[in-house]
Amino acid sequence: MSTDLDTSTGKHQRPAWRQRLVDAESGLREGIRADSTLFAFAFCAATILLTSVVLGLERWEWALLILSLGFAFSAEILHQVLKHLATRYQKELSDVFLMGATAIMVAHITAALVSIILLWPHFASIWTG
């Protein structure tokens, strides 16, 4: 069994795919620490997903819901990147940050509308009996 050892740090190198997963997890942790809106979005998304489990969505509804929530989550992460860059290069990127804020609002509104459209019939069937 061969092990790759990085002689400069004395640590084992990870395969590229595993390092990408480690980097993604580290980025998510930093995003949650940097701004509470990412945590709030994750909480709302978890609430929607748990509600969907209870209501018993169909497979196509799950696909659409996960797609819209994933889109909004990706936009939120990208907004974190833009916010970080805008604080560092304030004059040059202030307009870019504003456009990023607009993009995140559109993504959240889209995810909310998709969630309402998918969940409303299930709630209506419960209320009407």
Short mmCIF file of C-alpha atoms in Angstrom, two decimals:
data_model
loop_
_atom_site.label_atom_id
_atom_site.label_comp_id
_atom_site.label_asym_id
_atom_site.label_seq_id
_atom_site.Cartn_x
_atom_site.Cartn_y
_atom_site.Cartn_z
CA MET A 1 0.00 0.00 0.00
CA SER A 2 1.50 3.31 -1.03
CA THR A 3 0.89 6.54 0.82
CA ASP A 4 1.56 9.96 -0.57
CA LEU A 5 3.41 12.05 1.96
CA ASP A 6 3.82 15.78 1.49
CA THR A 7 7.41 16.32 2.58
CA SER A 8 6.92 20.06 3.18
CA THR A 9 4.23 19.61 5.84
CA GLY A 10 4.64 15.97 6.82
CA LYS A 11 0.93 15.31 6.13
CA HIS A 12 -0.64 12.76 3.84
CA GLN A 13 -2.04 14.22 0.63
CA ARG A 14 -5.65 13.45 -0.10
CA PRO A 15 -6.98 12.46 -3.49
CA ALA A 16 -8.32 15.45 -5.43
CA TRP A 17 -11.97 14.42 -5.05
CA ARG A 18 -11.62 14.04 -1.28
CA GLN A 19 -9.79 17.36 -0.93
CA ARG A 20 -12.64 19.03 -2.80
CA LEU A 21 -15.13 17.61 -0.28
CA VAL A 22 -12.97 18.83 2.61
CA ASP A 23 -12.74 22.28 1.01
CA ALA A 24 -16.51 22.39 0.47
CA GLU A 25 -17.17 21.50 4.11
CA SER A 26 -14.70 24.14 5.26
CA GLY A 27 -16.34 26.73 3.01
CA LEU A 28 -19.79 25.89 4.37
CA ARG A 29 -18.52 26.22 7.94
CA GLU A 30 -16.95 29.60 7.13
CA GLY A 31 -20.14 30.76 5.40
CA ILE A 32 -22.25 29.95 8.43
CA ARG A 33 -19.79 31.67 10.75
CA ALA A 34 -19.51 34.75 8.54
CA ASP A 35 -23.19 35.55 8.24
CA SER A 36 -26.25 34.28 10.04
CA THR A 37 -28.44 34.53 6.93
CA LEU A 38 -26.94 31.30 5.60
CA PHE A 39 -27.87 29.55 8.85
CA ALA A 40 -31.36 31.07 8.73
CA PHE A 41 -31.81 29.87 5.14
CA ALA A 42 -30.61 26.37 6.09
CA PHE A 43 -33.11 26.33 8.98
CA CYS A 44 -35.99 27.39 6.70
CA ALA A 45 -34.97 24.84 4.07
CA ALA A 46 -34.84 22.09 6.68
CA THR A 47 -38.31 23.07 7.88
CA ILE A 48 -39.65 22.90 4.32
CA LEU A 49 -37.99 19.52 3.74
CA LEU A 50 -39.36 18.06 6.98
CA THR A 51 -42.83 19.36 6.14
CA SER A 52 -42.50 17.73 2.73
CA VAL A 53 -41.63 14.41 4.34
CA VAL A 54 -44.72 14.60 6.55
CA LEU A 55 -46.95 15.55 3.62
CA GLY A 56 -45.56 12.77 1.40
CA LEU A 57 -44.54 14.55 -1.77
CA GLU A 58 -44.28 12.66 -5.04
CA ARG A 59 -40.97 12.08 -6.75
CA TRP A 60 -41.30 14.94 -9.26
CA GLU A 61 -42.31 17.31 -6.47
CA TRP A 62 -39.20 16.33 -4.52
CA ALA A 63 -37.03 16.93 -7.57
CA LEU A 64 -38.48 20.37 -8.13
CA LEU A 65 -38.27 21.31 -4.45
CA ILE A 66 -34.66 20.19 -4.07
CA LEU A 67 -33.72 21.92 -7.30
CA SER A 68 -35.18 25.24 -6.18
CA LEU A 69 -33.72 25.03 -2.66
CA GLY A 70 -30.33 24.02 -4.05
CA PHE A 71 -30.42 26.95 -6.45
CA ALA A 72 -31.21 29.36 -3.62
CA PHE A 73 -28.55 27.83 -1.36
CA SER A 74 -25.93 28.13 -4.12
CA ALA A 75 -26.92 31.74 -4.69
CA GLU A 76 -26.58 32.41 -0.96
CA ILE A 77 -23.06 30.95 -0.94
CA LEU A 78 -22.13 32.98 -4.02
CA HIS A 79 -23.48 36.08 -2.30
CA GLN A 80 -21.17 35.34 0.64
CA VAL A 81 -18.24 35.28 -1.78
CA LEU A 82 -19.30 38.58 -3.34
CA LYS A 83 -19.76 40.13 0.08
CA HIS A 84 -16.28 39.05 1.11
CA LEU A 85 -14.77 40.46 -2.08
CA ALA A 86 -16.78 43.68 -1.80
CA THR A 87 -15.46 44.36 1.68
CA ARG A 88 -11.92 43.87 0.46
CA TYR A 89 -12.26 45.86 -2.79
CA GLN A 90 -15.02 48.21 -1.75
CA LYS A 91 -14.88 50.86 -4.47
CA GLU A 92 -14.50 48.52 -7.41
CA LEU A 93 -17.09 45.93 -6.39
CA SER A 94 -19.87 47.86 -4.66
CA ASP A 95 -22.18 47.60 -7.71
CA VAL A 96 -21.36 43.89 -8.07
CA PHE A 97 -22.36 43.35 -4.44
CA LEU A 98 -25.68 45.10 -5.02
CA MET A 99 -26.39 42.91 -8.05
CA GLY A 100 -25.48 39.87 -5.96
CA ALA A 101 -27.99 40.97 -3.31
CA THR A 102 -30.61 41.22 -6.04
CA ALA A 103 -29.74 37.74 -7.31
CA ILE A 104 -30.06 36.27 -3.85
CA MET A 105 -33.46 37.90 -3.37
CA VAL A 106 -34.68 36.48 -6.70
CA ALA A 107 -33.39 33.02 -5.74
CA HIS A 108 -35.11 33.12 -2.35
CA ILE A 109 -38.40 34.35 -3.79
CA THR A 110 -38.26 31.64 -6.47
CA ALA A 111 -37.59 28.93 -3.90
CA ALA A 112 -40.40 30.22 -1.70
CA LEU A 113 -42.86 30.29 -4.60
CA VAL A 114 -41.93 26.79 -5.73
CA SER A 115 -42.32 25.56 -2.15
CA ILE A 116 -45.74 27.19 -1.83
CA ILE A 117 -46.91 25.84 -5.20
CA LEU A 118 -45.81 22.32 -4.29
CA LEU A 119 -47.03 22.24 -0.69
CA TRP A 120 -50.32 24.14 -1.04
CA PRO A 121 -52.35 21.27 -2.56
CA HIS A 122 -51.16 18.93 0.19
CA PHE A 123 -52.18 21.39 2.91
CA ALA A 124 -55.50 22.04 1.15
CA SER A 125 -56.32 18.34 1.08
CA ILE A 126 -55.68 18.14 4.83
CA TRP A 127 -57.93 21.13 5.57
CA THR A 128 -60.80 20.01 3.35
CA GLY A 129 -60.67 16.50 4.77
#
